[in-house]
Coordinates of C-alpha atoms in Angstrom, one line a residue:
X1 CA -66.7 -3.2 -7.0
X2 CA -67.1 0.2 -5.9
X3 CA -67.2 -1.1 -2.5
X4 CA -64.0 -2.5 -3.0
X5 CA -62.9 1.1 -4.5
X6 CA -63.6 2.8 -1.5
X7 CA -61.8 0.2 0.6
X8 CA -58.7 0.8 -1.2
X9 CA -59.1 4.6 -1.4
X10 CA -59.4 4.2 2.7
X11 CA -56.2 2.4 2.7
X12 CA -54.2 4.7 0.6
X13 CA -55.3 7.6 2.9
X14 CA -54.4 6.0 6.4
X15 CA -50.9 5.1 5.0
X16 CA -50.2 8.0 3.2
X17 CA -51.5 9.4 7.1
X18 CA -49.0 8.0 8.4
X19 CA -46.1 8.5 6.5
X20 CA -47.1 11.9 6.3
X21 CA -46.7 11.3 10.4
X22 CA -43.1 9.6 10.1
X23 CA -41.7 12.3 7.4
X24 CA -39.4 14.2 10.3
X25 CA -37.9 10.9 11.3
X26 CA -37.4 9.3 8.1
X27 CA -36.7 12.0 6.0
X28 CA -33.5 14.8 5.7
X29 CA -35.3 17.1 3.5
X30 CA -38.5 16.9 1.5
X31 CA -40.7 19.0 -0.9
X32 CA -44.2 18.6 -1.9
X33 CA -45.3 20.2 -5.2
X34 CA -48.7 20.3 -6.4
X35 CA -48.9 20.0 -10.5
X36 CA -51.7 21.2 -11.9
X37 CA -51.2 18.9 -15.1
X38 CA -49.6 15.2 -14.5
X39 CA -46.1 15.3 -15.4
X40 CA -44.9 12.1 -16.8
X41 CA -41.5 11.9 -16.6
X42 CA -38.8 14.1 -14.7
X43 CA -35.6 14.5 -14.9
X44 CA -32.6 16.4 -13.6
X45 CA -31.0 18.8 -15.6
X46 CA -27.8 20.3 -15.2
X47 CA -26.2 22.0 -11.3
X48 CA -26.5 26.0 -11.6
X49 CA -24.8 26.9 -8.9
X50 CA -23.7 26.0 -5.1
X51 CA -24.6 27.6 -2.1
X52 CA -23.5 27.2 1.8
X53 CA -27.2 25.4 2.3
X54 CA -28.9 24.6 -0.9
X55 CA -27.3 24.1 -4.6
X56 CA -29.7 25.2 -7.6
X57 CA -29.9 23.0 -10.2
X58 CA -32.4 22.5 -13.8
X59 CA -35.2 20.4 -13.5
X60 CA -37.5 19.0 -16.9
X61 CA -40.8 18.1 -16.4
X62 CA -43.8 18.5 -18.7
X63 CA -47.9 19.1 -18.4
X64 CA -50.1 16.7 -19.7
X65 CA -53.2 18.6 -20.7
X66 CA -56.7 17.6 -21.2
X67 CA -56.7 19.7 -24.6
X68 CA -58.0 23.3 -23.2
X69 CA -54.6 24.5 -23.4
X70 CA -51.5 23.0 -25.3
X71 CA -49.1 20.3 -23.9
X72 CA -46.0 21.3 -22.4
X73 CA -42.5 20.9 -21.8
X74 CA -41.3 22.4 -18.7
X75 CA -37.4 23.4 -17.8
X76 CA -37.7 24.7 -14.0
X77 CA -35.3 25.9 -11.4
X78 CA -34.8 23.8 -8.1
X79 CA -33.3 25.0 -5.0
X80 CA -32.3 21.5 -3.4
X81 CA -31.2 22.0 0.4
X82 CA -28.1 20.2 1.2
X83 CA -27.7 17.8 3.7
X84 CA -28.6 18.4 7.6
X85 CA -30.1 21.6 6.9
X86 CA -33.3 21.5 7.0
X87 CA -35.6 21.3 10.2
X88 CA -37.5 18.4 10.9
X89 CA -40.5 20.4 11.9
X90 CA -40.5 22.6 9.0
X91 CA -40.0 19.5 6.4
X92 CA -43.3 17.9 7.3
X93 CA -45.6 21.1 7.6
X94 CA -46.5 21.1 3.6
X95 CA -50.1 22.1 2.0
X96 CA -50.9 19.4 -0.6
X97 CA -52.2 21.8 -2.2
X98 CA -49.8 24.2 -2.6
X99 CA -46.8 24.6 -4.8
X100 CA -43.4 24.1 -3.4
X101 CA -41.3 27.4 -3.1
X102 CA -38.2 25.3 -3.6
X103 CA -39.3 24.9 -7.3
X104 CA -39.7 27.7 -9.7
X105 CA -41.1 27.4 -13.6
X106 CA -37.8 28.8 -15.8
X107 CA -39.5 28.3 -19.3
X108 CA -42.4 26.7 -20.9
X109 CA -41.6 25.2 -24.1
X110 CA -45.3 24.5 -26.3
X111 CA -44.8 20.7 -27.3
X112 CA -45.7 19.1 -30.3
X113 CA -48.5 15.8 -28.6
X114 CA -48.0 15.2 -24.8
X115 CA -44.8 14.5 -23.7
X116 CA -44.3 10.7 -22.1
X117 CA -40.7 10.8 -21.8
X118 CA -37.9 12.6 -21.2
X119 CA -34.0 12.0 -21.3
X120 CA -31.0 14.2 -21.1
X121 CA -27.9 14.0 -23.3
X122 CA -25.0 13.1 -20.5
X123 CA -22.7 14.9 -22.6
X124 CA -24.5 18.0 -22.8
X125 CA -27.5 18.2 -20.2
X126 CA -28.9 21.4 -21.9
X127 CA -30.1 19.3 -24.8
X128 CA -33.0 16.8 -24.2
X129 CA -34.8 14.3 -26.1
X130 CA -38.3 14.1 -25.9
X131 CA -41.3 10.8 -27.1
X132 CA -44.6 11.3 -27.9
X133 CA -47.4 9.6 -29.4
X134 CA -45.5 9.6 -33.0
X135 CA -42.6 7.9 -34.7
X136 CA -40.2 10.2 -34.5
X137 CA -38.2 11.8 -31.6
X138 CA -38.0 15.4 -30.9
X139 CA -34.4 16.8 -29.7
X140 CA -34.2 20.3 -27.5
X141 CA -31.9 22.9 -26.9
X142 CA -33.7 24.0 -24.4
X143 CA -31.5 27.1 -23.3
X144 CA -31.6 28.2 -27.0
X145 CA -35.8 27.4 -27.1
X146 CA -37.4 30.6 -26.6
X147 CA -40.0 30.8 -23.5
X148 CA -43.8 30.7 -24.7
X149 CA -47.0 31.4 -23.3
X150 CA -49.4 28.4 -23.1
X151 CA -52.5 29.5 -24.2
X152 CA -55.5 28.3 -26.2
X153 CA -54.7 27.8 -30.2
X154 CA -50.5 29.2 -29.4
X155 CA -48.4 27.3 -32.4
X156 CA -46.2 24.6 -31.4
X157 CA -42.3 25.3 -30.3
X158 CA -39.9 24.0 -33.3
X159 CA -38.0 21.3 -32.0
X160 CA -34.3 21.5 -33.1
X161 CA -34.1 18.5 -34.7
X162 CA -36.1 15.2 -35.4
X163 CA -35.3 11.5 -35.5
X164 CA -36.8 9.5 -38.1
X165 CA -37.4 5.7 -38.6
X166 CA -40.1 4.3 -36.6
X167 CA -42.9 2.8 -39.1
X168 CA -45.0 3.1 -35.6
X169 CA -45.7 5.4 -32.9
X170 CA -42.5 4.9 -30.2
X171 CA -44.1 6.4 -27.3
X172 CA -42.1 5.0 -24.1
X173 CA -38.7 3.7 -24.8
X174 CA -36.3 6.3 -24.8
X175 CA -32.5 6.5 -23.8
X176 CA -29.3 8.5 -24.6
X177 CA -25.7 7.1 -24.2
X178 CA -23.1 7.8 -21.5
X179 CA -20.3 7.6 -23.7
X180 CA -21.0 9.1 -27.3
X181 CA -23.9 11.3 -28.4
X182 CA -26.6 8.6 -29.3
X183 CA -30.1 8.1 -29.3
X184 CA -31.9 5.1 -28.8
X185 CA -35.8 4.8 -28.8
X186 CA -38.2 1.7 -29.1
X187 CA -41.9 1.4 -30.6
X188 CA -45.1 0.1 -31.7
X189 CA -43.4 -1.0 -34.6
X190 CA -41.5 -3.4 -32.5
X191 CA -38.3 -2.1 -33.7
X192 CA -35.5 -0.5 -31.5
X193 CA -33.4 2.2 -33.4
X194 CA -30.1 4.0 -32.9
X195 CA -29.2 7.6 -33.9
X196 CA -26.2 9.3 -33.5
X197 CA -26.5 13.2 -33.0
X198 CA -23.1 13.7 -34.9
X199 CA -24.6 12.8 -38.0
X200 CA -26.2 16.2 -37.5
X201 CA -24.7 19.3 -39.2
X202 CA -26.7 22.3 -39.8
X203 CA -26.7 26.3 -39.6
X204 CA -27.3 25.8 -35.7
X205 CA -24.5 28.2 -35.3
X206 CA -23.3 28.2 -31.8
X207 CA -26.4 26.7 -30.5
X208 CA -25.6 23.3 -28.2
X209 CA -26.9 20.6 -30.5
X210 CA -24.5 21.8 -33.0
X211 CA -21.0 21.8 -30.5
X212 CA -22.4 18.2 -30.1
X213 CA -21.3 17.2 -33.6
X214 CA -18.0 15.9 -35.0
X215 CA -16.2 16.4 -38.6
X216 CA -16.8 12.6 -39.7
X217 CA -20.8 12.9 -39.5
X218 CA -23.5 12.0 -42.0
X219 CA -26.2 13.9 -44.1
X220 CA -29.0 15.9 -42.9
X221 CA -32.3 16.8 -44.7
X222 CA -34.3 19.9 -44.1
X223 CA -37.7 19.6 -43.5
X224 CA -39.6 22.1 -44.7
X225 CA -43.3 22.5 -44.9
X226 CA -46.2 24.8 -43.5
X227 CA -46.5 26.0 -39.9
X228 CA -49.0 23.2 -38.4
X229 CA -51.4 24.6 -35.2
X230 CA -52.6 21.4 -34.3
X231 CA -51.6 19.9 -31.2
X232 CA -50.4 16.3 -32.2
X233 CA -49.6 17.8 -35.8
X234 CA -46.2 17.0 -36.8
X235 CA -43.7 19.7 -36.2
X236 CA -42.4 21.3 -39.7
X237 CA -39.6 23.2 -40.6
X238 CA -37.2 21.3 -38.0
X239 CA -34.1 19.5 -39.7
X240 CA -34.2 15.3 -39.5
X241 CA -31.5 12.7 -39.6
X242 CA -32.2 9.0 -40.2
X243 CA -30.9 6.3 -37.9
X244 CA -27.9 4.5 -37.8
X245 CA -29.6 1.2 -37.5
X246 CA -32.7 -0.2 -37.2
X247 CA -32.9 -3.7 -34.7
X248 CA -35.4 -6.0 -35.2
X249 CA -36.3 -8.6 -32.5
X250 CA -39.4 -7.9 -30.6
X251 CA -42.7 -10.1 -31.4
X252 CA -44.8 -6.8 -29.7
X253 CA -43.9 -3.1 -28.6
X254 CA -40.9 -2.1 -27.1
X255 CA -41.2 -0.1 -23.9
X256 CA -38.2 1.0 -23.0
X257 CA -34.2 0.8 -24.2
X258 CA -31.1 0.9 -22.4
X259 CA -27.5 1.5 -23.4
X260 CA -24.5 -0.1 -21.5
X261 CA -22.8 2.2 -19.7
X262 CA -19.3 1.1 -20.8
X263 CA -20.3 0.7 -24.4
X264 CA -21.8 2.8 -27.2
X265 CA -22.1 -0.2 -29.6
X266 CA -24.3 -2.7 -26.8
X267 CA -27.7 -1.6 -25.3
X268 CA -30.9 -3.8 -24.3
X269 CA -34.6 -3.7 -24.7
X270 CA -37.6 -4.8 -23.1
X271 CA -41.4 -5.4 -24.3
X272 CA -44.7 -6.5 -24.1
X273 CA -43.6 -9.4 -25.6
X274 CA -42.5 -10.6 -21.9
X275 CA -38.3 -10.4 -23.9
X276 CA -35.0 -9.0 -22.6
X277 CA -33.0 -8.6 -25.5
X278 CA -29.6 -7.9 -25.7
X279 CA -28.1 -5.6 -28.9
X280 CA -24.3 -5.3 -29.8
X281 CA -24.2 -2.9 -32.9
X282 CA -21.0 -3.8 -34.4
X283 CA -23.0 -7.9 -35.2
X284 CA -26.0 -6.3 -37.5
X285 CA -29.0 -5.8 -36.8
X286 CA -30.2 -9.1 -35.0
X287 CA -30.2 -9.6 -30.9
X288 CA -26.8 -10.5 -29.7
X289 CA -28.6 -12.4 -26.9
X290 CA -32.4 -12.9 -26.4
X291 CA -34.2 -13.9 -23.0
X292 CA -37.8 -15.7 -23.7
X293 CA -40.3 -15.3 -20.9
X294 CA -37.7 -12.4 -18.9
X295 CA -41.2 -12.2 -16.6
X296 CA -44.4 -13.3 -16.3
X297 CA -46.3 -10.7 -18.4
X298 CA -45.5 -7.4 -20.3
X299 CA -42.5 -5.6 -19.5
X300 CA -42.0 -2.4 -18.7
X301 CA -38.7 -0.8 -17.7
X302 CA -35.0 -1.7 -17.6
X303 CA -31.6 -0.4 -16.2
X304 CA -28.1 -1.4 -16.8
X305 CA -26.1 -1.0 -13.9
X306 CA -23.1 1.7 -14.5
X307 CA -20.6 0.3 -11.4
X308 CA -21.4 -3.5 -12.4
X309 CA -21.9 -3.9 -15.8
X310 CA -23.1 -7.3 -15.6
X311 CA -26.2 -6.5 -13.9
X312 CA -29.2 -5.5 -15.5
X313 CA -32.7 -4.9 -13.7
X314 CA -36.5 -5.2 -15.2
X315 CA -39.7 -4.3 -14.0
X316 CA -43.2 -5.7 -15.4
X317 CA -46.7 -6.0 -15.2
X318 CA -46.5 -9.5 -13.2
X319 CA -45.9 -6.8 -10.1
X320 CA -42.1 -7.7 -9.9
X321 CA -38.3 -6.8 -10.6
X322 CA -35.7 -9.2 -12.0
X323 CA -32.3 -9.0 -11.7
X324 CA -30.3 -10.1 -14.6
X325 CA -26.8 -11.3 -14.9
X326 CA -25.8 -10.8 -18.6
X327 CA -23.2 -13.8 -18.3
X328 CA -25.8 -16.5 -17.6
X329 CA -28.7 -15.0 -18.7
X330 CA -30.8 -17.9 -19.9
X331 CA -31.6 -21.8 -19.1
X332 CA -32.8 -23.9 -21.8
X333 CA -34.1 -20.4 -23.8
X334 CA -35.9 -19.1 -20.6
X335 CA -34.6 -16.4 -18.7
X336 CA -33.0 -16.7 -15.5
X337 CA -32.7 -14.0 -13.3
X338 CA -30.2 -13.7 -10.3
X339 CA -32.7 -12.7 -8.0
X340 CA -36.7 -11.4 -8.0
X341 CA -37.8 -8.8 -5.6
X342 CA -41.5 -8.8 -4.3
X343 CA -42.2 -5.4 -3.0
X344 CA -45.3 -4.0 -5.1
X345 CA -48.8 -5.1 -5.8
X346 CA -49.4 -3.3 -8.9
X347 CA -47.2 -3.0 -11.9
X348 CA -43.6 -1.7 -11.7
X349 CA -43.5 1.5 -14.3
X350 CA -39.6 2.1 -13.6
X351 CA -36.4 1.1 -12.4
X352 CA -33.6 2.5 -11.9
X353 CA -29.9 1.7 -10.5
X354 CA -28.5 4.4 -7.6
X355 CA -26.0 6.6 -9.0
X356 CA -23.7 6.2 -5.6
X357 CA -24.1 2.7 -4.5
X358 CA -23.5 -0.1 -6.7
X359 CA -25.6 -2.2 -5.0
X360 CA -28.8 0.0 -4.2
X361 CA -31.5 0.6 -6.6
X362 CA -35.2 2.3 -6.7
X363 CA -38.3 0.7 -8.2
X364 CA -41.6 2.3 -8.7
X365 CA -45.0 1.1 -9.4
X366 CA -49.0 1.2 -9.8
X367 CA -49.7 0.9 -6.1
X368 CA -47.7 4.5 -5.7
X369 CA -45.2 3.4 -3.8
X370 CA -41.5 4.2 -4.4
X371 CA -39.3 1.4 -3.0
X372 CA -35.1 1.7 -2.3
X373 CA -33.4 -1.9 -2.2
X374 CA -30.1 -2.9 -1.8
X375 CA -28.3 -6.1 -2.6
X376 CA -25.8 -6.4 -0.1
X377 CA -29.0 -6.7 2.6
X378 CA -30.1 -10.1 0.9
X379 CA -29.4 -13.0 2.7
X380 CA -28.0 -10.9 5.8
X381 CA -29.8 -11.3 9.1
X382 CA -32.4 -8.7 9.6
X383 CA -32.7 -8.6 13.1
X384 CA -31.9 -6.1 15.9
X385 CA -31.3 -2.9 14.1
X386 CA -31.0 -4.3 10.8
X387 CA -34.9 -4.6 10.6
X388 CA -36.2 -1.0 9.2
X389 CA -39.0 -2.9 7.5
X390 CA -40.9 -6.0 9.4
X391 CA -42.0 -8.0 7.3
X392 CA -39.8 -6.6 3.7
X393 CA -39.0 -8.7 1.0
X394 CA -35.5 -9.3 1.4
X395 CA -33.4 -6.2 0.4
X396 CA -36.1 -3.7 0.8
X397 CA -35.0 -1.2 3.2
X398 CA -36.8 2.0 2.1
X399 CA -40.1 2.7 1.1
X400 CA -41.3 6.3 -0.2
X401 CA -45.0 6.5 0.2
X402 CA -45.4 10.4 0.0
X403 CA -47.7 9.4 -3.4
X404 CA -51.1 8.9 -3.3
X405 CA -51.6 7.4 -7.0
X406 CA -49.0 5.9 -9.6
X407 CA -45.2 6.7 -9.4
X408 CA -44.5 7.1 -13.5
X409 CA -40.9 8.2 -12.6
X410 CA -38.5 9.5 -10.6
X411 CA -34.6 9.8 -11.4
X412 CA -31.9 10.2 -8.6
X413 CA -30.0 13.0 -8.8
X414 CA -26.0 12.3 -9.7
X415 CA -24.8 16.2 -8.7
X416 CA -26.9 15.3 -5.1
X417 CA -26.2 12.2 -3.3
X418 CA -29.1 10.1 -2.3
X419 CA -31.8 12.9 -3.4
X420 CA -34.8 11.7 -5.7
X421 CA -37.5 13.7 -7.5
X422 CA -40.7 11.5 -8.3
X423 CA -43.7 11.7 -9.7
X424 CA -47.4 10.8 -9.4
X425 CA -49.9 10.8 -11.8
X426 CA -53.0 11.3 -9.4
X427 CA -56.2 11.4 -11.7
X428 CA -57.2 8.7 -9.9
X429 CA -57.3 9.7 -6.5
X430 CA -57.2 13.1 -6.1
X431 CA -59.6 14.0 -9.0
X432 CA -56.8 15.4 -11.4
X433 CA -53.3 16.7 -11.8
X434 CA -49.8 15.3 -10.3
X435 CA -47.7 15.7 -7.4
X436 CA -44.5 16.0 -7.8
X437 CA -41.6 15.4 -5.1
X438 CA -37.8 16.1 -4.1
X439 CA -36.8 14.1 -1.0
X440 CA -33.9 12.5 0.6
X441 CA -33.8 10.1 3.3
X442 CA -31.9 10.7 6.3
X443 CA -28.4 9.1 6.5
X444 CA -28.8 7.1 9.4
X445 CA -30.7 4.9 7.3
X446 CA -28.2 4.0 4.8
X447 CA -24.8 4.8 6.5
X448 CA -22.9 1.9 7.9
X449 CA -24.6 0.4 11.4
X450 CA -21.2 1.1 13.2
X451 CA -20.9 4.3 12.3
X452 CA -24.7 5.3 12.9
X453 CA -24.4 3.8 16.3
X454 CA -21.5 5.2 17.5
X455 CA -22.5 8.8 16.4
X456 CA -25.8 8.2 18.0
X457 CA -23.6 7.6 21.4
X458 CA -21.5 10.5 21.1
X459 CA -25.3 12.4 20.8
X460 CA -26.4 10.7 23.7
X461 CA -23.4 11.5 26.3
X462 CA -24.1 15.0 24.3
X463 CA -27.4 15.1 26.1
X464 CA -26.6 13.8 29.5
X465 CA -23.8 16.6 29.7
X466 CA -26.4 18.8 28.3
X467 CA -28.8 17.3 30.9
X468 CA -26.1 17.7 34.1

């Protein structure tokens, strides 16, 4: 076994190696940030402001702690260089070990239990919700949070509100809505439940969360109770709705929820119970539509595709992704998917649709790799120039393997075309904390092959003028 250990630790080294090798040919900018602490989630926050060659924009992230000082949820700054900027040369010469000056901690906000997820409101970026080992969800303002000092014994941060309802811990399955301000989580419990932040009035006074809310909402009750110092303690004092529904479906956990993205009232879920389900709020509280045996084994990520709304992807233990058509979901009760991809050999821990291509998406997994696919390459003929991968599953035509241990998320950046931040957790490999990454891949890659060729001629009789 341990031989077989060191085999695999061998192999992760050469072809980290040599991506390292091809990162000023594939790449048009990347950043390398060591993390002390495993981050595991990230997400982009809102654009700051714009520059002739980089934009600033928010970034959350968190530190997962081994107990000697408290858990954290972290709001920092990024300075993301815009396209065909950066040098080649200078992209590629990065210290492992070193932080990235391109990313700067803003504010450190002392969280209530590690933080395993993290989702922005779309409507309002500033406010974010955050899952951790409990039942209930913990909503931010994070510009209105003040900045603490994480040290040894230092009180938890008050989060602005709570959700209640989970009878269970909901640990993983978190997502907001596109269109209205709503909340949806999933659990131990095996229940998926639905929130709306309007039913939210308080003394919040001109804070965010409160310009979130609208005349028609529901009740609030104020918590109140001692201050708690214990890390996974539950946080008093904060104000708590109840949900607006509570969906029962699931035979085991649900690990993570999705909301359409033309809808408020229809979202999804997916579980260890190997089940797609599909919700629509305004029919009760039973599945509108539920897909037996989506995969192979547990489930653990879905994503609703925002151009193409009858596409849905899932990601699972069983190593693979499925894509979903939500108009022929099913055949005699078991689910049948459009199309699988085979790109991984560990399990795929997120999936997630491009923000600027309908028919491109990222998957990551296990094995630390971060893999861009793209529908419209399945079923063409790979040859000639076509080919970027030999060998790739069909419709595999990027893969990110700047991580040396599992990818537990990355999220593509809407305010910056085709730029990704990821995220490894690396106690495996590198004896402790995370590394964390902001890369884009060079346009040639994904532009059309017309239009790439024929600026690569106009470069060439660039150089032979040069060259004369």
């Amino acid at each position: 076994m341990r031989e077989k250990g060191k085999g695999t630790e061998a192999s992760v080294e050469e072809r980290y190696t040599q991506w390292k090798s091809l990162v000023p040919v594939l790449y048009d900018w990347l950043a390398n940030h060591n993390l002390v602490w495993p981050s595991l989630s990230c997400r982009w926050g809102p654009q700051l402001e714009q520059a002739t060659y980089k934009n600033r924009q928010r970034l959350y992230l968190s530190e997962q702690t081994d107990g000697s000082v408290p858990n954290t949820l972290v709001i920092a700054n990024c300075e993301v260089v815009k396209p065909r900027v950066a040098a080649a040369e200078h992209i590629s010469q990065f210290n492992e070990e070193a932080r990235s000056p391109f990313v700067k901690k803003y504010k450190t906000i002392i969280h209530p239990g590690e933080v395993n997820r993290i989702r922005e409101l779309p409507q309002n970026s500033k406010i974010v919700a955050t899952h951790t080992d409990s039942p209930d969800v913990f909503i931010w303002d994070v510009e209105a949070q003040p900045n603490r000092h994480a040290v040894l014994g230092a009180t938890n941060s008050r989060p602005d509100l709570l959700l209640t309802g989970h009878q269970d811990n909901a640990e993983f399955a978190l997502a907001m809505c596109p269109t209205e301000p709503f909340v949806l989580s999933g659990g131990k419990d095996k229940s998926v439940v639905l929130w709306s932040i309007h039913d939210h009035i308080s003394t919040l006074g001109s804070s965010d969360l409160a310009a979130t809310k609208s005349p028609s909402s529901g009740g609030t009750n104020s918590k109140h109770g001692s201050k708690s110092g214990g890390s996974n303690s539950k946080p008093t004092d904060s104000p708590s709705i109840g949900p607006r529904g509570v969906y029962l479906g699931h035979d085991d956990t649900v690990e993570d929820v999705q909301f359409c993205p033309s809808s408020a009232q229809e979202f999804c879920s997916v579980g260890d119970d190997s089940c797609l389900i599909l919700w629509d709020s305004r029919s009760g509280s039973s599945p509108a539509v539920k897909v037996e045996k989506a995969h192979d084994a547990d489930l653990h990520c879905v994503d609703w595709n925002r151009h193409d709304v009858n596409l849905i992807l899932t990601g699972s233990a069983d190593n693979s992704i499925r894509m979903f058509d939500r108009r022929n979901l099913t055949s005699g009760g078991v689910g049948t998917p459009v199309h699988k991809f085979e790109g991984h050999n560990a399990a795929v821990l997120c999936v997630q649709w491009s923000p600027d291509k309908s028919s491109v998406f990222g998957s990551s997994a296990e094995d630390g790799v971060l893999n861009i696919w793209d529908l419209e390459k399945i079923g063409k003929k790979q040859d000639s120039a076509g080919s970027k991968l030999p060998n790739a599953p069909a419709g595999l035509f990027f893969r990110h393997a700047g991580h040396r241990d599992k990818v537990v998320d990355f999220h593509w950046n809407v305010s910056d075309p085709w730029t990704i931040v990821s995220v490894s957790d690396d106690c495996e490999s590198t004896g402790g904390g995370g590394t964390l990454q902001i890369w884009r891949m060079i346009d040639l890659i994904y532009r059309p092959e017309e239009e790439v060729l024929a600026e690569l001629d106009q470069f060439k009789s660039h150089i032979l003028t040069c060259a004369s």
